[in-house]
Amino acid sequence: EEPEEERERRRGEEQAARNARMLYQLQQQVSSLKDDVSFKQPRHTKKSRAVHRLALAHRAAIRTLQNYLSSSTVGDGKNSNNSSSSRHCSQLVSIVQQLTQLCAQM
C-alpha cells in the first residue's frame, strides 16, 4: 500500500503545482486588463478587445475553480496540501473580485 500512498501524494503535489501555474497566468491576465481599463475613455476597438479579454479571463477563472474543486479532497481528510490549497483558494477569490471590479469599470 505504501507505493499507492506515494503516488497519491505525488499526484497531489503535481495538481497543486498546476493550480499555482493556472493562478499565476490568471493573475497576469488580470494585471494586463487593469492596465487596459485604467485608461480614460479608451477607443472603441481597444475597449472591444479589453471586453473580449475580460471574457476570456472569466472563463479561465471558472476553469481554474472547476480544476480546484475537482482536485480537492473535500471531506475525506486526505488532502496533504491543505495550506497551499487554502492559499490557492484565497488567491482565486481575490482574482474573481478583481475581475468583478473590472467589469464594473467597463
Short mmCIF file of N, CA, C and O in Angstrom, two decimals:
data_model
loop_
_atom_site.label_atom_id
_atom_site.label_comp_id
_atom_site.label_asym_id
_atom_site.label_seq_id
_atom_site.Cartn_x
_atom_site.Cartn_y
_atom_site.Cartn_z
N GLU A 1 0.81 -1.20 0.00
CA GLU A 1 0.00 0.00 0.00
C GLU A 1 0.85 1.26 0.00
O GLU A 1 0.37 2.31 -0.35
N GLU A 2 2.07 1.16 0.43
CA GLU A 2 2.89 2.36 0.51
C GLU A 2 3.13 3.00 -0.85
O GLU A 2 3.07 4.21 -0.96
N PRO A 3 3.37 2.22 -1.92
CA PRO A 3 3.53 2.87 -3.23
C PRO A 3 2.26 3.63 -3.65
O PRO A 3 2.36 4.68 -4.27
N GLU A 4 1.09 3.12 -3.29
CA GLU A 4 -0.16 3.81 -3.62
C GLU A 4 -0.24 5.16 -2.90
O GLU A 4 -0.63 6.17 -3.49
N GLU A 5 0.14 5.18 -1.64
CA GLU A 5 0.14 6.43 -0.88
C GLU A 5 1.15 7.41 -1.47
O GLU A 5 0.89 8.61 -1.54
N GLU A 6 2.29 6.89 -1.89
CA GLU A 6 3.31 7.74 -2.51
C GLU A 6 2.78 8.33 -3.82
O GLU A 6 2.98 9.52 -4.11
N ARG A 7 2.09 7.52 -4.62
CA ARG A 7 1.51 8.02 -5.88
C ARG A 7 0.47 9.09 -5.61
O ARG A 7 0.42 10.10 -6.30
N GLU A 8 -0.36 8.89 -4.61
CA GLU A 8 -1.38 9.88 -4.26
C GLU A 8 -0.74 11.18 -3.82
O GLU A 8 -1.19 12.26 -4.21
N ARG A 9 0.29 11.08 -3.01
CA ARG A 9 0.99 12.29 -2.55
C ARG A 9 1.60 13.03 -3.73
O ARG A 9 1.46 14.25 -3.85
N ARG A 10 2.24 12.29 -4.63
CA ARG A 10 2.87 12.91 -5.79
C ARG A 10 1.83 13.55 -6.70
O ARG A 10 2.02 14.65 -7.20
N ARG A 11 0.70 12.86 -6.89
CA ARG A 11 -0.38 13.42 -7.71
C ARG A 11 -0.90 14.72 -7.10
O ARG A 11 -1.18 15.68 -7.80
N GLY A 12 -1.03 14.74 -5.77
CA GLY A 12 -1.48 15.94 -5.08
C GLY A 12 -0.51 17.10 -5.27
O GLY A 12 -0.92 18.24 -5.49
N GLU A 13 0.78 16.79 -5.19
CA GLU A 13 1.80 17.83 -5.40
C GLU A 13 1.77 18.36 -6.82
O GLU A 13 1.88 19.57 -7.05
N GLU A 14 1.61 17.46 -7.80
CA GLU A 14 1.55 17.87 -9.20
C GLU A 14 0.31 18.74 -9.44
O GLU A 14 0.38 19.74 -10.16
N GLN A 15 -0.81 18.35 -8.85
CA GLN A 15 -2.03 19.13 -9.01
C GLN A 15 -1.89 20.50 -8.37
O GLN A 15 -2.33 21.51 -8.92
N ALA A 16 -1.24 20.57 -7.22
CA ALA A 16 -1.01 21.86 -6.56
C ALA A 16 -0.13 22.75 -7.44
O ALA A 16 -0.37 23.96 -7.55
N ALA A 17 0.86 22.17 -8.09
CA ALA A 17 1.73 22.94 -8.98
C ALA A 17 0.93 23.44 -10.20
O ALA A 17 1.09 24.59 -10.62
N ARG A 18 0.06 22.59 -10.76
CA ARG A 18 -0.78 23.02 -11.88
C ARG A 18 -1.70 24.15 -11.46
O ARG A 18 -1.87 25.13 -12.19
N ASN A 19 -2.30 24.01 -10.28
CA ASN A 19 -3.19 25.07 -9.79
C ASN A 19 -2.43 26.38 -9.62
O ASN A 19 -2.93 27.45 -9.96
N ALA A 20 -1.22 26.31 -9.09
CA ALA A 20 -0.41 27.51 -8.91
C ALA A 20 -0.09 28.16 -10.25
O ALA A 20 -0.15 29.40 -10.38
N ARG A 21 0.24 27.36 -11.27
CA ARG A 21 0.52 27.91 -12.60
C ARG A 21 -0.72 28.58 -13.18
O ARG A 21 -0.64 29.67 -13.76
N MET A 22 -1.87 27.93 -13.05
CA MET A 22 -3.11 28.50 -13.57
C MET A 22 -3.43 29.82 -12.88
O MET A 22 -3.83 30.79 -13.54
N LEU A 23 -3.23 29.88 -11.57
CA LEU A 23 -3.49 31.12 -10.84
C LEU A 23 -2.52 32.22 -11.27
O LEU A 23 -2.92 33.38 -11.42
N TYR A 24 -1.27 31.87 -11.48
CA TYR A 24 -0.29 32.86 -11.93
C TYR A 24 -0.68 33.43 -13.29
O TYR A 24 -0.67 34.65 -13.49
N GLN A 25 -1.03 32.55 -14.23
CA GLN A 25 -1.43 33.01 -15.56
C GLN A 25 -2.68 33.89 -15.49
O GLN A 25 -2.77 34.92 -16.17
N LEU A 26 -3.61 33.50 -14.65
CA LEU A 26 -4.83 34.27 -14.49
C LEU A 26 -4.53 35.64 -13.90
O LEU A 26 -5.07 36.66 -14.33
N GLN A 27 -3.66 35.68 -12.91
CA GLN A 27 -3.28 36.97 -12.31
C GLN A 27 -2.59 37.86 -13.32
O GLN A 27 -2.81 39.08 -13.34
N GLN A 28 -1.78 37.29 -14.21
CA GLN A 28 -1.14 38.08 -15.26
C GLN A 28 -2.17 38.66 -16.21
O GLN A 28 -2.05 39.81 -16.64
N GLN A 29 -3.20 37.87 -16.55
CA GLN A 29 -4.27 38.37 -17.42
C GLN A 29 -5.00 39.53 -16.76
O GLN A 29 -5.30 40.54 -17.40
N VAL A 30 -5.29 39.39 -15.47
CA VAL A 30 -6.00 40.44 -14.74
C VAL A 30 -5.15 41.71 -14.69
O VAL A 30 -5.65 42.81 -14.90
N SER A 31 -3.87 41.58 -14.44
CA SER A 31 -2.98 42.75 -14.39
C SER A 31 -2.96 43.46 -15.74
O SER A 31 -3.02 44.70 -15.80
N SER A 32 -2.88 42.71 -16.80
CA SER A 32 -2.89 43.29 -18.14
C SER A 32 -4.22 43.99 -18.42
O SER A 32 -4.25 45.09 -18.99
N LEU A 33 -5.31 43.38 -18.01
CA LEU A 33 -6.62 44.00 -18.20
C LEU A 33 -6.75 45.29 -17.39
O LEU A 33 -7.33 46.26 -17.86
N LYS A 34 -6.23 45.29 -16.18
CA LYS A 34 -6.27 46.51 -15.37
C LYS A 34 -5.56 47.65 -16.08
O LYS A 34 -6.03 48.79 -16.06
N ASP A 35 -4.43 47.35 -16.71
CA ASP A 35 -3.71 48.37 -17.46
C ASP A 35 -4.56 48.91 -18.60
O ASP A 35 -4.60 50.12 -18.83
N ASP A 36 -5.24 48.02 -19.31
CA ASP A 36 -6.08 48.44 -20.44
C ASP A 36 -7.26 49.27 -19.98
O ASP A 36 -7.62 50.26 -20.60
N VAL A 37 -7.88 48.88 -18.89
CA VAL A 37 -9.09 49.55 -18.41
C VAL A 37 -8.76 50.85 -17.71
O VAL A 37 -9.58 51.77 -17.67
N SER A 38 -7.57 50.99 -17.18
CA SER A 38 -7.22 52.18 -16.40
C SER A 38 -7.16 53.45 -17.24
O SER A 38 -7.26 54.54 -16.71
N PHE A 39 -7.01 53.31 -18.56
CA PHE A 39 -7.00 54.50 -19.42
C PHE A 39 -8.39 55.11 -19.46
O PHE A 39 -9.40 54.40 -19.53
N LYS A 40 -8.45 56.42 -19.42
CA LYS A 40 -9.73 57.13 -19.51
C LYS A 40 -10.22 57.07 -20.96
O LYS A 40 -9.47 57.34 -21.89
N GLN A 41 -11.47 56.72 -21.11
CA GLN A 41 -12.15 56.71 -22.40
C GLN A 41 -11.32 56.03 -23.50
O GLN A 41 -10.86 56.68 -24.43
N PRO A 42 -11.14 54.72 -23.40
CA PRO A 42 -10.36 54.03 -24.45
C PRO A 42 -11.11 54.04 -25.78
O PRO A 42 -12.33 54.18 -25.82
N ARG A 43 -10.38 53.93 -26.84
CA ARG A 43 -11.01 53.86 -28.16
C ARG A 43 -11.90 52.62 -28.22
O ARG A 43 -11.69 51.66 -27.49
N HIS A 44 -12.85 52.65 -29.11
CA HIS A 44 -13.83 51.56 -29.21
C HIS A 44 -13.15 50.22 -29.47
O HIS A 44 -13.49 49.22 -28.85
N THR A 45 -12.19 50.20 -30.38
CA THR A 45 -11.55 48.92 -30.70
C THR A 45 -10.76 48.38 -29.51
O THR A 45 -10.77 47.19 -29.25
N LYS A 46 -10.12 49.30 -28.79
CA LYS A 46 -9.35 48.86 -27.62
C LYS A 46 -10.30 48.36 -26.53
O LYS A 46 -10.03 47.36 -25.87
N LYS A 47 -11.43 49.05 -26.36
CA LYS A 47 -12.40 48.63 -25.36
C LYS A 47 -13.01 47.28 -25.76
O LYS A 47 -13.18 46.40 -24.92
N SER A 48 -13.29 47.11 -27.02
CA SER A 48 -13.84 45.85 -27.51
C SER A 48 -12.86 44.70 -27.24
O SER A 48 -13.25 43.61 -26.81
N ARG A 49 -11.60 44.96 -27.50
CA ARG A 49 -10.57 43.94 -27.26
C ARG A 49 -10.46 43.65 -25.76
O ARG A 49 -10.32 42.50 -25.34
N ALA A 50 -10.56 44.70 -24.94
CA ALA A 50 -10.49 44.51 -23.48
C ALA A 50 -11.69 43.70 -22.99
O ALA A 50 -11.53 42.84 -22.11
N VAL A 51 -12.87 43.95 -23.53
CA VAL A 51 -14.06 43.19 -23.14
C VAL A 51 -13.87 41.72 -23.52
O VAL A 51 -14.20 40.82 -22.74
N HIS A 52 -13.34 41.47 -24.70
CA HIS A 52 -13.09 40.09 -25.13
C HIS A 52 -12.08 39.41 -24.19
O HIS A 52 -12.29 38.27 -23.77
N ARG A 53 -11.01 40.11 -23.84
CA ARG A 53 -10.02 39.54 -22.94
C ARG A 53 -10.59 39.33 -21.54
O ARG A 53 -10.23 38.38 -20.85
N LEU A 54 -11.48 40.21 -21.12
CA LEU A 54 -12.13 40.06 -19.82
C LEU A 54 -12.99 38.79 -19.81
O LEU A 54 -12.97 38.03 -18.84
N ALA A 55 -13.70 38.55 -20.91
CA ALA A 55 -14.49 37.33 -21.01
C ALA A 55 -13.59 36.09 -20.97
O ALA A 55 -13.92 35.09 -20.31
N LEU A 56 -12.46 36.16 -21.64
CA LEU A 56 -11.50 35.04 -21.60
C LEU A 56 -10.99 34.81 -20.18
O LEU A 56 -10.85 33.67 -19.73
N ALA A 57 -10.71 35.89 -19.47
CA ALA A 57 -10.21 35.76 -18.10
C ALA A 57 -11.28 35.16 -17.20
O ALA A 57 -10.99 34.35 -16.32
N HIS A 58 -12.54 35.55 -17.41
CA HIS A 58 -13.63 34.96 -16.64
C HIS A 58 -13.71 33.45 -16.87
O HIS A 58 -13.86 32.67 -15.93
N ARG A 59 -13.62 33.05 -18.14
CA ARG A 59 -13.67 31.62 -18.45
C ARG A 59 -12.49 30.89 -17.82
O ARG A 59 -12.63 29.78 -17.30
N ALA A 60 -11.32 31.52 -17.84
CA ALA A 60 -10.14 30.90 -17.22
C ALA A 60 -10.35 30.77 -15.71
O ALA A 60 -9.94 29.77 -15.11
N ALA A 61 -10.98 31.76 -15.10
CA ALA A 61 -11.24 31.69 -13.66
C ALA A 61 -12.20 30.55 -13.34
O ALA A 61 -12.02 29.81 -12.37
N ILE A 62 -13.21 30.37 -14.17
CA ILE A 62 -14.15 29.26 -13.97
C ILE A 62 -13.45 27.92 -14.14
O ILE A 62 -13.64 27.00 -13.34
N ARG A 63 -12.60 27.80 -15.17
CA ARG A 63 -11.85 26.55 -15.36
C ARG A 63 -10.95 26.27 -14.17
O ARG A 63 -10.83 25.13 -13.71
N THR A 64 -10.30 27.32 -13.66
CA THR A 64 -9.42 27.17 -12.50
C THR A 64 -10.22 26.72 -11.29
O THR A 64 -9.79 25.82 -10.54
N LEU A 65 -11.38 27.32 -11.10
CA LEU A 65 -12.23 26.93 -9.98
C LEU A 65 -12.69 25.48 -10.12
O LEU A 65 -12.64 24.71 -9.16
N GLN A 66 -13.10 25.08 -11.33
CA GLN A 66 -13.50 23.69 -11.55
C GLN A 66 -12.35 22.74 -11.29
O GLN A 66 -12.53 21.69 -10.66
N ASN A 67 -11.17 23.11 -11.76
CA ASN A 67 -9.98 22.28 -11.54
C ASN A 67 -9.68 22.18 -10.05
O ASN A 67 -9.37 21.10 -9.54
N TYR A 68 -9.76 23.29 -9.36
CA TYR A 68 -9.51 23.30 -7.92
C TYR A 68 -10.50 22.40 -7.18
O TYR A 68 -10.11 21.59 -6.34
N LEU A 69 -11.78 22.55 -7.52
CA LEU A 69 -12.80 21.75 -6.84
C LEU A 69 -12.67 20.26 -7.15
O LEU A 69 -12.86 19.42 -6.27
N SER A 70 -12.34 19.93 -8.39
CA SER A 70 -12.22 18.51 -8.73
C SER A 70 -10.97 17.88 -8.12
O SER A 70 -10.95 16.68 -7.86
N SER A 71 -9.95 18.69 -7.87
CA SER A 71 -8.71 18.13 -7.32
C SER A 71 -8.71 18.10 -5.80
O SER A 71 -7.93 17.38 -5.20
N SER A 72 -9.57 18.89 -5.18
CA SER A 72 -9.58 18.90 -3.72
C SER A 72 -10.29 17.66 -3.20
O SER A 72 -11.21 17.16 -3.82
N THR A 73 -9.84 17.21 -2.08
CA THR A 73 -10.46 16.03 -1.47
C THR A 73 -11.30 16.49 -0.30
O THR A 73 -10.89 16.39 0.85
N VAL A 74 -12.45 17.03 -0.63
CA VAL A 74 -13.33 17.61 0.37
C VAL A 74 -13.90 16.50 1.24
O VAL A 74 -14.48 15.54 0.75
N GLY A 75 -13.70 16.65 2.54
CA GLY A 75 -14.34 15.76 3.49
C GLY A 75 -13.66 14.45 3.77
O GLY A 75 -14.03 13.77 4.72
N ASP A 76 -12.66 14.05 3.00
CA ASP A 76 -12.07 12.74 3.29
C ASP A 76 -10.76 12.84 4.07
O ASP A 76 -10.17 11.83 4.41
N GLY A 77 -10.30 14.07 4.30
CA GLY A 77 -9.13 14.26 5.14
C GLY A 77 -7.81 13.84 4.53
O GLY A 77 -6.81 13.77 5.21
N LYS A 78 -7.76 13.55 3.23
CA LYS A 78 -6.53 13.08 2.61
C LYS A 78 -5.76 14.19 1.92
O LYS A 78 -4.77 13.92 1.28
N ASN A 79 -6.23 15.40 2.00
CA ASN A 79 -5.56 16.49 1.31
C ASN A 79 -4.31 16.90 2.08
O ASN A 79 -4.38 17.57 3.08
N SER A 80 -3.16 16.49 1.59
CA SER A 80 -1.91 16.78 2.27
C SER A 80 -1.43 18.19 2.04
O SER A 80 -0.56 18.67 2.74
N ASN A 81 -1.96 18.86 1.04
CA ASN A 81 -1.55 20.22 0.70
C ASN A 81 -2.59 21.22 1.18
O ASN A 81 -2.94 22.14 0.46
N ASN A 82 -3.07 21.05 2.41
CA ASN A 82 -4.14 21.89 2.91
C ASN A 82 -3.78 23.36 2.92
O ASN A 82 -4.58 24.20 2.54
N SER A 83 -2.57 23.72 3.35
CA SER A 83 -2.20 25.13 3.41
C SER A 83 -2.07 25.72 2.02
O SER A 83 -2.53 26.83 1.77
N SER A 84 -1.45 25.01 1.09
CA SER A 84 -1.33 25.53 -0.27
C SER A 84 -2.70 25.56 -0.94
O SER A 84 -3.01 26.46 -1.71
N SER A 85 -3.53 24.59 -0.62
CA SER A 85 -4.87 24.55 -1.18
C SER A 85 -5.70 25.74 -0.72
O SER A 85 -6.36 26.40 -1.53
N SER A 86 -5.64 26.06 0.56
CA SER A 86 -6.40 27.21 1.05
C SER A 86 -5.81 28.52 0.52
O SER A 86 -6.54 29.47 0.25
N ARG A 87 -4.49 28.57 0.35
CA ARG A 87 -3.85 29.75 -0.23
C ARG A 87 -4.30 29.94 -1.68
O ARG A 87 -4.63 31.06 -2.09
N HIS A 88 -4.34 28.85 -2.45
CA HIS A 88 -4.80 28.93 -3.83
C HIS A 88 -6.26 29.38 -3.89
O HIS A 88 -6.63 30.19 -4.74
N CYS A 89 -7.06 28.88 -2.97
CA CYS A 89 -8.47 29.25 -2.94
C CYS A 89 -8.61 30.75 -2.65
O CYS A 89 -9.39 31.44 -3.31
N SER A 90 -7.87 31.27 -1.70
CA SER A 90 -7.98 32.69 -1.38
C SER A 90 -7.45 33.55 -2.53
O SER A 90 -8.00 34.62 -2.81
N GLN A 91 -6.42 33.08 -3.24
CA GLN A 91 -5.94 33.81 -4.40
C GLN A 91 -6.99 33.84 -5.50
O GLN A 91 -7.20 34.86 -6.15
N LEU A 92 -7.67 32.71 -5.69
CA LEU A 92 -8.71 32.64 -6.70
C LEU A 92 -9.86 33.58 -6.36
O LEU A 92 -10.40 34.27 -7.23
N VAL A 93 -10.24 33.63 -5.10
CA VAL A 93 -11.30 34.55 -4.66
C VAL A 93 -10.88 35.99 -4.96
O VAL A 93 -11.67 36.79 -5.47
N SER A 94 -9.64 36.33 -4.66
CA SER A 94 -9.13 37.68 -4.93
C SER A 94 -9.18 38.00 -6.42
O SER A 94 -9.57 39.10 -6.82
N ILE A 95 -8.79 37.05 -7.25
CA ILE A 95 -8.80 37.27 -8.70
C ILE A 95 -10.23 37.48 -9.20
O ILE A 95 -10.48 38.38 -10.01
N VAL A 96 -11.17 36.68 -8.72
CA VAL A 96 -12.56 36.84 -9.13
C VAL A 96 -13.08 38.21 -8.70
O VAL A 96 -13.80 38.88 -9.45
N GLN A 97 -12.71 38.67 -7.52
CA GLN A 97 -13.11 40.01 -7.07
C GLN A 97 -12.53 41.09 -7.98
O GLN A 97 -13.22 42.05 -8.33
N GLN A 98 -11.29 40.92 -8.38
CA GLN A 98 -10.67 41.89 -9.29
C GLN A 98 -11.37 41.90 -10.64
O GLN A 98 -11.60 42.97 -11.23
N LEU A 99 -11.72 40.72 -11.14
CA LEU A 99 -12.45 40.64 -12.40
C LEU A 99 -13.81 41.32 -12.30
O LEU A 99 -14.25 42.01 -13.22
N THR A 100 -14.48 41.15 -11.17
CA THR A 100 -15.77 41.79 -10.95
C THR A 100 -15.62 43.31 -10.96
O THR A 100 -16.44 44.02 -11.56
N GLN A 101 -14.58 43.82 -10.32
CA GLN A 101 -14.33 45.26 -10.31
C GLN A 101 -14.05 45.78 -11.72
O GLN A 101 -14.49 46.85 -12.11
N LEU A 102 -13.29 44.99 -12.49
CA LEU A 102 -13.01 45.40 -13.87
C LEU A 102 -14.28 45.45 -14.70
O LEU A 102 -14.45 46.35 -15.52
N CYS A 103 -15.18 44.49 -14.48
CA CYS A 103 -16.46 44.51 -15.20
C CYS A 103 -17.23 45.78 -14.87
O CYS A 103 -17.83 46.40 -15.76
N ALA A 104 -17.24 46.16 -13.61
CA ALA A 104 -17.96 47.36 -13.19
C ALA A 104 -17.35 48.62 -13.82
O ALA A 104 -18.07 49.58 -14.12
N GLN A 105 -16.05 48.63 -14.02
CA GLN A 105 -15.38 49.80 -14.60
C GLN A 105 -15.67 49.93 -16.09
O GLN A 105 -15.57 51.02 -16.64
N MET A 106 -15.99 48.83 -16.73
CA MET A 106 -16.22 48.87 -18.17
C MET A 106 -17.65 49.29 -18.39
O MET A 106 -18.09 49.89 -19.20
#
